[in-house]
PDB file of C-alpha atoms in Angstrom:
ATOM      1  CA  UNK A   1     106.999 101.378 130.972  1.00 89.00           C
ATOM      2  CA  UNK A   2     109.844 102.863 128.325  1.00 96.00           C
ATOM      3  CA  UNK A   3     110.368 106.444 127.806  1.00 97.00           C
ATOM      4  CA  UNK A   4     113.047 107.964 125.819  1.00 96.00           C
ATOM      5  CA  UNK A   5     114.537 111.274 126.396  1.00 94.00           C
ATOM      6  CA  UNK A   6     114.495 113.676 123.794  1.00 89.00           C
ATOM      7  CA  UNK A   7     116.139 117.158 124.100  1.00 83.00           C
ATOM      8  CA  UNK A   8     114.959 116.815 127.892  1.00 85.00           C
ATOM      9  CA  UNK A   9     111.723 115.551 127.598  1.00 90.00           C
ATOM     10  CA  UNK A  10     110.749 112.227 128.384  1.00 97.00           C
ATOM     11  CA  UNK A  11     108.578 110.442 125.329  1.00 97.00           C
ATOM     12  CA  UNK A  12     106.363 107.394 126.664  1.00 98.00           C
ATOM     13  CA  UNK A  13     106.597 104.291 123.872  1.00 98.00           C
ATOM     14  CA  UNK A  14     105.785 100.970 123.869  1.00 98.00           C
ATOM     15  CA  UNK A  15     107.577  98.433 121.641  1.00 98.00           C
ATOM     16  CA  UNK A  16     106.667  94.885 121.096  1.00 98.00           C
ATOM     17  CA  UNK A  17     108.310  91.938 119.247  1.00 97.00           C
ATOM     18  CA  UNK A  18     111.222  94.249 117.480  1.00 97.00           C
ATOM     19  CA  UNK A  19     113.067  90.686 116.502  1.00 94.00           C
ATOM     20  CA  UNK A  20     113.584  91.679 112.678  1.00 92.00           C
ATOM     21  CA  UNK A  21     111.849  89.225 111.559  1.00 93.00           C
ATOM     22  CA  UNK A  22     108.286  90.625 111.388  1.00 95.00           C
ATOM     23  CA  UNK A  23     107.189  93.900 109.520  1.00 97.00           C
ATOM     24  CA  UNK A  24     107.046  97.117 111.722  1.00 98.00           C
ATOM     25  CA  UNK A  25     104.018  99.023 112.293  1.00 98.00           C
ATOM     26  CA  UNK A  26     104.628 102.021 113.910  1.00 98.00           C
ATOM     27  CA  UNK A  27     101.312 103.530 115.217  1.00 98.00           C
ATOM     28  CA  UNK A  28     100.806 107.652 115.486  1.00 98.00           C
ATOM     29  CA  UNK A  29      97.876 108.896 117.797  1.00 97.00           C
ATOM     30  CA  UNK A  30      95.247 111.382 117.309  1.00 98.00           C
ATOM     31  CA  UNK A  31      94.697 114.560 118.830  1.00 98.00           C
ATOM     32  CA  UNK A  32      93.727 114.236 122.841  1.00 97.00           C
ATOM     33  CA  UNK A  33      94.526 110.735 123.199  1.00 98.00           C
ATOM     34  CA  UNK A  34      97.461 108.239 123.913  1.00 97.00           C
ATOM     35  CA  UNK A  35      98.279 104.800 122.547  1.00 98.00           C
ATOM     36  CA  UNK A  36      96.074 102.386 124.895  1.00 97.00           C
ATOM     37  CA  UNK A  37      93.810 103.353 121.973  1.00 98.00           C
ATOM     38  CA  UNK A  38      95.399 100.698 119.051  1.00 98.00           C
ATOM     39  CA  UNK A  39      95.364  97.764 121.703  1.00 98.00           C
ATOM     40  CA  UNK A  40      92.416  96.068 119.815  1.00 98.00           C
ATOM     41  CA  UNK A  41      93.543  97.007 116.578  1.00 98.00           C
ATOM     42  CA  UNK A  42      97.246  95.109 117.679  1.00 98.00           C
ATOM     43  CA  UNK A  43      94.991  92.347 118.735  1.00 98.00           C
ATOM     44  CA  UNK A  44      92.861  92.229 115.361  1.00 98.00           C
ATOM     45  CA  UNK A  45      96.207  92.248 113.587  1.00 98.00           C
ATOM     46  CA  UNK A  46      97.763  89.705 115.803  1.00 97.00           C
ATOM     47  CA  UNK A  47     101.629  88.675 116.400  1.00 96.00           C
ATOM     48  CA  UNK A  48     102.560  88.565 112.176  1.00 96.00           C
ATOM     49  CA  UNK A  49     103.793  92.184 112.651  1.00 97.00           C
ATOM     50  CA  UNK A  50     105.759  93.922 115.569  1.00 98.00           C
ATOM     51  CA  UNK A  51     105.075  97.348 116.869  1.00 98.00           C
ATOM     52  CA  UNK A  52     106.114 100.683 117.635  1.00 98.00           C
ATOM     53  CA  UNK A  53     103.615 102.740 119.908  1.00 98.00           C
ATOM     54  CA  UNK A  54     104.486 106.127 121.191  1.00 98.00           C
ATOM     55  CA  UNK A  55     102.965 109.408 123.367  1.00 98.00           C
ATOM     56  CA  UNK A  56     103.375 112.032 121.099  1.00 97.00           C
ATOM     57  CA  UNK A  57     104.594 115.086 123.629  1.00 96.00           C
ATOM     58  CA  UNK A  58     101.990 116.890 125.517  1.00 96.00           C
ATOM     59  CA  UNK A  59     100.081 113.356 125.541  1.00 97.00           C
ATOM     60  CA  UNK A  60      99.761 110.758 127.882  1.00 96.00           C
ATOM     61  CA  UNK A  61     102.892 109.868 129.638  1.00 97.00           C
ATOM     62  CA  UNK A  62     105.036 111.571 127.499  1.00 97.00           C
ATOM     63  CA  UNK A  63     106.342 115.666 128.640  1.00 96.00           C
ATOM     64  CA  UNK A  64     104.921 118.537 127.452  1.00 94.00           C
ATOM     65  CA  UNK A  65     107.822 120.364 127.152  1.00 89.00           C
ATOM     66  CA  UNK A  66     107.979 124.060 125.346  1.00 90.00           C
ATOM     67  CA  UNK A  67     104.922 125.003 123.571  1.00 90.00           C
ATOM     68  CA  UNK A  68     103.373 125.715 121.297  1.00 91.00           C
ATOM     69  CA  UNK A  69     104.555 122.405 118.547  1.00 93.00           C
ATOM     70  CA  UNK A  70     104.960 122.603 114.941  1.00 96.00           C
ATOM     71  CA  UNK A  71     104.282 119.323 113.022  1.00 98.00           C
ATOM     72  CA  UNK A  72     108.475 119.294 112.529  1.00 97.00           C
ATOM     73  CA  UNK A  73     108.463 118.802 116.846  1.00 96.00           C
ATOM     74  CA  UNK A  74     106.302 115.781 116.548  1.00 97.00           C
ATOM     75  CA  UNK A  75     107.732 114.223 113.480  1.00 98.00           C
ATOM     76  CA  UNK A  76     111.429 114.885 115.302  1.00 96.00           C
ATOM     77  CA  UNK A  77     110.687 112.613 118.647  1.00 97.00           C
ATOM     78  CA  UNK A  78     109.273 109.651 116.169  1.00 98.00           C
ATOM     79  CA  UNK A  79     112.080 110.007 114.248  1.00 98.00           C
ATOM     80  CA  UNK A  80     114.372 109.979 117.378  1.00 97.00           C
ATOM     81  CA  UNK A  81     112.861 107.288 118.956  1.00 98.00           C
ATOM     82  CA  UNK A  82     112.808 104.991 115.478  1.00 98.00           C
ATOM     83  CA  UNK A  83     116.271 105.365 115.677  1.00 98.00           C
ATOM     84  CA  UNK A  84     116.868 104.294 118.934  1.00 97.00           C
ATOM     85  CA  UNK A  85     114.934 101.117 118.407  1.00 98.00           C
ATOM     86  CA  UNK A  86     116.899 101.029 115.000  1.00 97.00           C
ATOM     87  CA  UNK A  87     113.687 100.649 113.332  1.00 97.00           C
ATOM     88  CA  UNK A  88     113.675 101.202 108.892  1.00 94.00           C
ATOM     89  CA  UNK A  89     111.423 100.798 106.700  1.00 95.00           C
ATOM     90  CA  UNK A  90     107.896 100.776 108.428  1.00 98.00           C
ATOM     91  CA  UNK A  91     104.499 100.782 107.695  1.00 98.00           C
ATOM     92  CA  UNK A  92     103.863 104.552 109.442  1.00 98.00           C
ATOM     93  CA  UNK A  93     100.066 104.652 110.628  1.00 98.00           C
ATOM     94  CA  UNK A  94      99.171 107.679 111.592  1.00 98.00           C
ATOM     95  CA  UNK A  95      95.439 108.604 112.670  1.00 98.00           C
ATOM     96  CA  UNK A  96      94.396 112.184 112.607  1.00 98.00           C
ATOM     97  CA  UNK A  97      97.160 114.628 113.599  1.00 98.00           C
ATOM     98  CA  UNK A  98      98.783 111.535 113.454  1.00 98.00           C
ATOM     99  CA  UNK A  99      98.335 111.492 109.507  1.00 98.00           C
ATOM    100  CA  UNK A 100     100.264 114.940 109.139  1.00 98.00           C
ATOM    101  CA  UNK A 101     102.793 113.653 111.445  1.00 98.00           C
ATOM    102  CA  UNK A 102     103.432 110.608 109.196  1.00 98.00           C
ATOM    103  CA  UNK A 103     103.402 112.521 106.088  1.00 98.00           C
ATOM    104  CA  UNK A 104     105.719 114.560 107.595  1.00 98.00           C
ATOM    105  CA  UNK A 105     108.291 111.687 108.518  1.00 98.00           C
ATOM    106  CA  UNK A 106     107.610 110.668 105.017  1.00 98.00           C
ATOM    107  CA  UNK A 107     108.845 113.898 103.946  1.00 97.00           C
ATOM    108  CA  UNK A 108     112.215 114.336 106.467  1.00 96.00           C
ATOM    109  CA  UNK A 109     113.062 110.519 106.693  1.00 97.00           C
ATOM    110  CA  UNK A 110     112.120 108.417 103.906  1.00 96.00           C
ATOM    111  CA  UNK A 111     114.312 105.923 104.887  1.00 96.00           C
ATOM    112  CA  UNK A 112     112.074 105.391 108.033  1.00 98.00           C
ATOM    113  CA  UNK A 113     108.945 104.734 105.572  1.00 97.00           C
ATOM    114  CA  UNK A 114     108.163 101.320 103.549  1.00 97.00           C
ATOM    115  CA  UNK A 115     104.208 102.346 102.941  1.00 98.00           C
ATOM    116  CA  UNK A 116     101.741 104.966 104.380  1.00 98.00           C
ATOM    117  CA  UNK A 117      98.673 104.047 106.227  1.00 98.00           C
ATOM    118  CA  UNK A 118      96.993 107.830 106.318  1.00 98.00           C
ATOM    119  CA  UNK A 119      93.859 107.092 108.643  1.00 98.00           C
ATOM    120  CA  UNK A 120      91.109 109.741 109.064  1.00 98.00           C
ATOM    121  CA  UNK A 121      93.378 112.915 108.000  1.00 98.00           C
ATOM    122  CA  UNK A 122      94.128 114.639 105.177  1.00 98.00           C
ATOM    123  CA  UNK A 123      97.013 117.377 103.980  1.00 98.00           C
ATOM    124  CA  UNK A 124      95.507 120.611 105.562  1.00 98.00           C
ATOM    125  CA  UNK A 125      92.929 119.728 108.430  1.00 98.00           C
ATOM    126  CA  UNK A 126      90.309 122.572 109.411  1.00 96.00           C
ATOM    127  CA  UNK A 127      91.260 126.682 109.417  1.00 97.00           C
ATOM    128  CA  UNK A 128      93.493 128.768 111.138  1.00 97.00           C
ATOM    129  CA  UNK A 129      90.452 130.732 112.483  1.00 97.00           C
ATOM    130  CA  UNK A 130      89.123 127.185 113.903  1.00 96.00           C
ATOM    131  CA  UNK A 131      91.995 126.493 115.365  1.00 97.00           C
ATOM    132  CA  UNK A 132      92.852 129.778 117.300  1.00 97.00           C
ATOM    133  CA  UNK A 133      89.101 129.711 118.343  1.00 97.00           C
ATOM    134  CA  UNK A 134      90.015 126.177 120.111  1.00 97.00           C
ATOM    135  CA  UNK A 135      93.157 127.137 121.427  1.00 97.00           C
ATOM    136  CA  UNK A 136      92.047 130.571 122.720  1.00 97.00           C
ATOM    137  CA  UNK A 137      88.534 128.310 124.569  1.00 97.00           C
ATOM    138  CA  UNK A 138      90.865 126.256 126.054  1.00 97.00           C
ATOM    139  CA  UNK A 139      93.682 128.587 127.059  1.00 96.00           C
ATOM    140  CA  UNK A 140      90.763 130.664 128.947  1.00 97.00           C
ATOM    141  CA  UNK A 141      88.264 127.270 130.444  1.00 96.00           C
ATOM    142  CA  UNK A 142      90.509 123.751 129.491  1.00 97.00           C
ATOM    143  CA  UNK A 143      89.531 120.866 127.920  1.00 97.00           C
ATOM    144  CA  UNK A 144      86.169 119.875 130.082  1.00 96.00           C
ATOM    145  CA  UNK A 145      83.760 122.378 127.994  1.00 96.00           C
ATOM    146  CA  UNK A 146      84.849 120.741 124.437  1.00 96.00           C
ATOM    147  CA  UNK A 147      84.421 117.219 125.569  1.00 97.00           C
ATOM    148  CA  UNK A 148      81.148 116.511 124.382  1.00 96.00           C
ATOM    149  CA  UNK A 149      81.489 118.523 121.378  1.00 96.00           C
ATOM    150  CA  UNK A 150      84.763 116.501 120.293  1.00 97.00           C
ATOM    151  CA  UNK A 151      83.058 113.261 121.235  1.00 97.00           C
ATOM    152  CA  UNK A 152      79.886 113.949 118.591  1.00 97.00           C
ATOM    153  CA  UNK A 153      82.747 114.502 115.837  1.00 96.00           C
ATOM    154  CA  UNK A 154      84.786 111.702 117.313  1.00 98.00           C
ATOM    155  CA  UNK A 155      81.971 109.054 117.510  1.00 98.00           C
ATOM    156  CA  UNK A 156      78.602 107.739 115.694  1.00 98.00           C
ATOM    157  CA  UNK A 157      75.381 108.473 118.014  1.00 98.00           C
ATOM    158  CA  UNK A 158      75.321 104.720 117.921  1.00 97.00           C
ATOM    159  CA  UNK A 159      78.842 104.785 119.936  1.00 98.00           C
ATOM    160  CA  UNK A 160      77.595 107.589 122.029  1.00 98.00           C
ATOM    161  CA  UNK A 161      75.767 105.819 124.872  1.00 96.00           C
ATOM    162  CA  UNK A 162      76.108 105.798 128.566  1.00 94.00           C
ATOM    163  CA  UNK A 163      75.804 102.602 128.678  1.00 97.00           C
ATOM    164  CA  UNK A 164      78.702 101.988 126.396  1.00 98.00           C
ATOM    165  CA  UNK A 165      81.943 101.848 128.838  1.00 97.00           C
ATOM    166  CA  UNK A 166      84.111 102.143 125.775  1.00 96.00           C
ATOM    167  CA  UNK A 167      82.728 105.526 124.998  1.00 98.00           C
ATOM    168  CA  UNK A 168      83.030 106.581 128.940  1.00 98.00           C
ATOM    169  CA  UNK A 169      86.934 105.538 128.946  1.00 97.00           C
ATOM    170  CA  UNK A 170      86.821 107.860 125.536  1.00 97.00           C
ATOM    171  CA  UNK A 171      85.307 110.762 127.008  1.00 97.00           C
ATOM    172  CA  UNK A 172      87.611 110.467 130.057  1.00 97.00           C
ATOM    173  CA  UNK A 173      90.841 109.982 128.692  1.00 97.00           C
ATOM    174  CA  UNK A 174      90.288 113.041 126.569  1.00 97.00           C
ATOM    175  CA  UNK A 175      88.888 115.115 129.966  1.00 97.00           C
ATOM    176  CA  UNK A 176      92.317 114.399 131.656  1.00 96.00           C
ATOM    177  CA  UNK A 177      94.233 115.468 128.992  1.00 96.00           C
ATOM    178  CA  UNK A 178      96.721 117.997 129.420  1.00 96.00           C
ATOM    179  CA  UNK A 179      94.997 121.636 128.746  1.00 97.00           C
ATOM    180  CA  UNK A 180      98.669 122.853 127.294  1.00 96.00           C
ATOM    181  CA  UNK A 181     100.088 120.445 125.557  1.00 97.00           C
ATOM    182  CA  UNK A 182      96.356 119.797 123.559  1.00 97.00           C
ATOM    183  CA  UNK A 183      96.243 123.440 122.923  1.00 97.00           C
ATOM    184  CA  UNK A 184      99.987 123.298 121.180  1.00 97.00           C
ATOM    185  CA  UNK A 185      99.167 120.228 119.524  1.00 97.00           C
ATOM    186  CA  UNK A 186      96.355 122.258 117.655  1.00 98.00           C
ATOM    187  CA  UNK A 187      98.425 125.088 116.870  1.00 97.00           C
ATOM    188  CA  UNK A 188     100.992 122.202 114.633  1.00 97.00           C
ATOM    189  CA  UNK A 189      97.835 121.127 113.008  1.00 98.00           C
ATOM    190  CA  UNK A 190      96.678 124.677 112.283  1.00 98.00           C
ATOM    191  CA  UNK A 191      99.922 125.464 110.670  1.00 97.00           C
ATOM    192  CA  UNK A 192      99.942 122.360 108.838  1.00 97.00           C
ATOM    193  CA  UNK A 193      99.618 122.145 105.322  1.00 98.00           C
ATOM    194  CA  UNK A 194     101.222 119.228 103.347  1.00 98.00           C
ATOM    195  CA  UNK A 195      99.233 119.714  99.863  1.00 98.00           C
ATOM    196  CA  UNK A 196     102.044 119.937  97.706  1.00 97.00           C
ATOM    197  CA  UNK A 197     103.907 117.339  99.917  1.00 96.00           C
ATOM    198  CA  UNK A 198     101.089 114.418  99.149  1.00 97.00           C
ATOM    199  CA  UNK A 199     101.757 114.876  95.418  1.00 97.00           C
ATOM    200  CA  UNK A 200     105.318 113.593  95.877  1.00 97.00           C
ATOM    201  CA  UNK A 201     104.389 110.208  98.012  1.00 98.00           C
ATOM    202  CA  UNK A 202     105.781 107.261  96.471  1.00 97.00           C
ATOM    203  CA  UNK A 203     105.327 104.696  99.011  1.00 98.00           C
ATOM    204  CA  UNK A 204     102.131 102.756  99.184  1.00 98.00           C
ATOM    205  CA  UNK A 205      99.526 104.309 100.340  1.00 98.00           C
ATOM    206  CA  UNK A 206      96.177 103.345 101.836  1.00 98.00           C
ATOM    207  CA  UNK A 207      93.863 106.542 103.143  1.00 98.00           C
ATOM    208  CA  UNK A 208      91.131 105.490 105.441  1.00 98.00           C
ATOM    209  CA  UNK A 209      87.917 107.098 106.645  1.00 98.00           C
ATOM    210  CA  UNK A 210      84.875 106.453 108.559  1.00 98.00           C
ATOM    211  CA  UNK A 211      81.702 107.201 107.078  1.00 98.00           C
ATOM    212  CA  UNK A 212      80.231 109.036 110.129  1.00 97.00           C
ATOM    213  CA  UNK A 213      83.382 111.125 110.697  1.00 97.00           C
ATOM    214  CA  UNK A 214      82.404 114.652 111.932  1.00 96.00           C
ATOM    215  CA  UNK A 215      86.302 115.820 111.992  1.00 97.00           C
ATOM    216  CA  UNK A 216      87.525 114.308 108.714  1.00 98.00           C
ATOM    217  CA  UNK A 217      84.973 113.023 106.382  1.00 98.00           C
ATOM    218  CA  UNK A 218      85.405 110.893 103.932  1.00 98.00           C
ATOM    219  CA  UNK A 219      85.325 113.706 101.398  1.00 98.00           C
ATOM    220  CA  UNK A 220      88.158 115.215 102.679  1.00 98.00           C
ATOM    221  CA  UNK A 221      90.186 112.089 102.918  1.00 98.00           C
ATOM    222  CA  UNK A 222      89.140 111.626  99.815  1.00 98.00           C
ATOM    223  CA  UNK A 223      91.035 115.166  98.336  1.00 98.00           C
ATOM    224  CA  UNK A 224      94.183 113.776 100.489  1.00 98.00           C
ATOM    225  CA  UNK A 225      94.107 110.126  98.748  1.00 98.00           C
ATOM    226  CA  UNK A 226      92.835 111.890  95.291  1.00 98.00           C
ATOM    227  CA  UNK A 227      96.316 114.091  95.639  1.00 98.00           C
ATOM    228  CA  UNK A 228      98.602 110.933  96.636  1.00 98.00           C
ATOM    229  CA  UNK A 229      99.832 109.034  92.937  1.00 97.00           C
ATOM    230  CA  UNK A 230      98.220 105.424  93.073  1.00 94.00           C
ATOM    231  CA  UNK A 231      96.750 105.555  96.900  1.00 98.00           C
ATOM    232  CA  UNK A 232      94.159 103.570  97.693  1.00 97.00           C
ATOM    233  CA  UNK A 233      90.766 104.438  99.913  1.00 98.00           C
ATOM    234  CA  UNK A 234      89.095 102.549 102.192  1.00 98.00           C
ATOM    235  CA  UNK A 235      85.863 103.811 104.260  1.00 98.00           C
ATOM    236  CA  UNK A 236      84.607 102.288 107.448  1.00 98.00           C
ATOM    237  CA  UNK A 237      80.633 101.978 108.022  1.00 97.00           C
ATOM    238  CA  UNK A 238      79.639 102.878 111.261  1.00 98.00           C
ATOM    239  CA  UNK A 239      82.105 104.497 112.266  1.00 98.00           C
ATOM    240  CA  UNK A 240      83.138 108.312 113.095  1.00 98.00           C
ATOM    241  CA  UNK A 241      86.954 109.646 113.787  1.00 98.00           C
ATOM    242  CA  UNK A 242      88.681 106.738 115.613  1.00 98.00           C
ATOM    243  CA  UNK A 243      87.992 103.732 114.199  1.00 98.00           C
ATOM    244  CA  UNK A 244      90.194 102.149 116.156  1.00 98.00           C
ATOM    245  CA  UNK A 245      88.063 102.584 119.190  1.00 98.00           C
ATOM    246  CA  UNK A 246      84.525 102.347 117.296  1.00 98.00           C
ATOM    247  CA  UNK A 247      85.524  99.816 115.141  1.00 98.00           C
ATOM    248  CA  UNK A 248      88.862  97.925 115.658  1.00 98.00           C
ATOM    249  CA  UNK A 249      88.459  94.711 113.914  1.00 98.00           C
ATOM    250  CA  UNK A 250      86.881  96.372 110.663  1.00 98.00           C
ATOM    251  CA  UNK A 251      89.522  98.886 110.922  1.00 98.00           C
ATOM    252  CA  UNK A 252      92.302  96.034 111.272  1.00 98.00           C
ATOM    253  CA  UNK A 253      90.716  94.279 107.956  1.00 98.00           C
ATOM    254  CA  UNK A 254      90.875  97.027 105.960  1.00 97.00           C
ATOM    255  CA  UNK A 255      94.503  98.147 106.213  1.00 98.00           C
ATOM    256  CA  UNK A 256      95.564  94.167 106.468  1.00 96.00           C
ATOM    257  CA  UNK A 257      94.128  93.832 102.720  1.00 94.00           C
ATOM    258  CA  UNK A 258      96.520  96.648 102.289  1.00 97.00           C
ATOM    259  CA  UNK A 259      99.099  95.093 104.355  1.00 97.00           C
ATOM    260  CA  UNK A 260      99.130  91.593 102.676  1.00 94.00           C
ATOM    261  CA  UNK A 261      99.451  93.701  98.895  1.00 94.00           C
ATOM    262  CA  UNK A 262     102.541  95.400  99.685  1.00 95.00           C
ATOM    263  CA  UNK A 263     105.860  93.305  98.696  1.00 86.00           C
ATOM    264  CA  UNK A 264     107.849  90.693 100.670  1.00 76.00           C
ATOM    265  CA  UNK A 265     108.981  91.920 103.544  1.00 62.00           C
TER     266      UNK A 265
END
């Protein structure tokens, strides 16, 4: 395991094949999960790119530190730990809150960014009033009462069987999620808002949805890519709000038609 320590708290990462010689994707997680969740995607992908994988705080291995978290928090520990590795220019993947986080790095560190790979997202992501409801449910009765609301945004009926163990290790690794550092993870996408921001993006950009996404639909990634100068779209069938998990290798060839367009690395 590798953990960096950031202002005192200890951020979980993974890093594989940082030789220079490969293009870097750096992979950013969604709300209530951690970064087993792009192992099949990696595999899809295969060993033609390397890979930065992190906990973003409050998630999975990584501390939970102060809370509540702006956006600013988040994009400050990738940014930190990019610069450890001495990682530039990368494709930044970000999937849900992970989307505002990379638009966000995009914004602070441009020199971190070659192109933009904004996955099931958009610039502003649900209401204030939506998100204090959450965080004020799971300040009072933690995560276990949302699960199986989160899991029919998250996932297709389709996905959503009990005899689907992919779909069990879903619903569990969001169950055993830490009740604080969930609940100040929603108040940085609450306070989020990154409309004007998307208009200035001038790396290549692919947005992605899934066509069964009950947290982002394709509509709304739509408005993101429609705001982003010369992004592209791509929308997974089958598929709800982590298409990495749902549908990995469809996932992987969309963004590698992207990948293979961008210049020489």
């Amino acid at each position: 395991m590798q953990f960096l320590l950031c202002d005192q708290r200890a951020i979980h990462y993974r890093a594989i094949g940082l030789d220079g010689a490969r293009p870097v994707i750096v992979f950013i997680n969604s709300l209530g999960t951690d970064f087993r969740i792009w192992n099949a995607v990696m595999d899809a992908l295969g060993d033609g790119y390397a890979y930065v994988l992190h906990d973003k705080r409050g998630h999975g291995l990584s501390d939970t530190g102060n809370t509540p978290y702006s956006i600013d928090d988040h994009v400050d520990d990738l940014a930190a730990l990019l610069d450890h590795l001495s990682v530039k220019q990368a494709i930044v993947w970000g999937l849900s809150v992970g989307g505002l986080i990379a638009q966000g790095l995009y914004a602070r560190r441009p020199d971190l960014t070659r192109a933009l790979i904004l996955s099931n997202t958009a610039h502003k992501i649900g209401t204030a009033e939506m998100w204090s409801d959450r965080i004020g449910k799971i300040e009072r009765d933690g995560i276990a009462p949302l699960v199986d609301g989160v899991m029919e945004r998250w996932f297709t009926p389709a996905f959503r069987s009990l005899d689907n163990a992919a779909y069990l290790g879903a619903r569990t690794m969001l169950a055993r999620q830490d009740a604080s550092g969930y609940a100040a993870a929603c108040a940085a996408i609450r306070d989020a808002d990154f409309t004007e921001l998307a208009r200035q993006i001038a790396v290549p950009t692919l947005c992605i949805a899934g066509d069964g996404d009950g947290s982002t639909p394709p509509e709304l990634v739509g408005e993101l890519a429609a705001l982003i100068p010369d992004s592209r779209i791509a929308v997974i069938e089958d598929c709800g709000h982590i298409p990495c998990l749902e549908q990995p290798v469809a996932y992987a060839a969309a963004a590698e038609a992207f990948l293979k367009s961008l210049p020489e690395f």
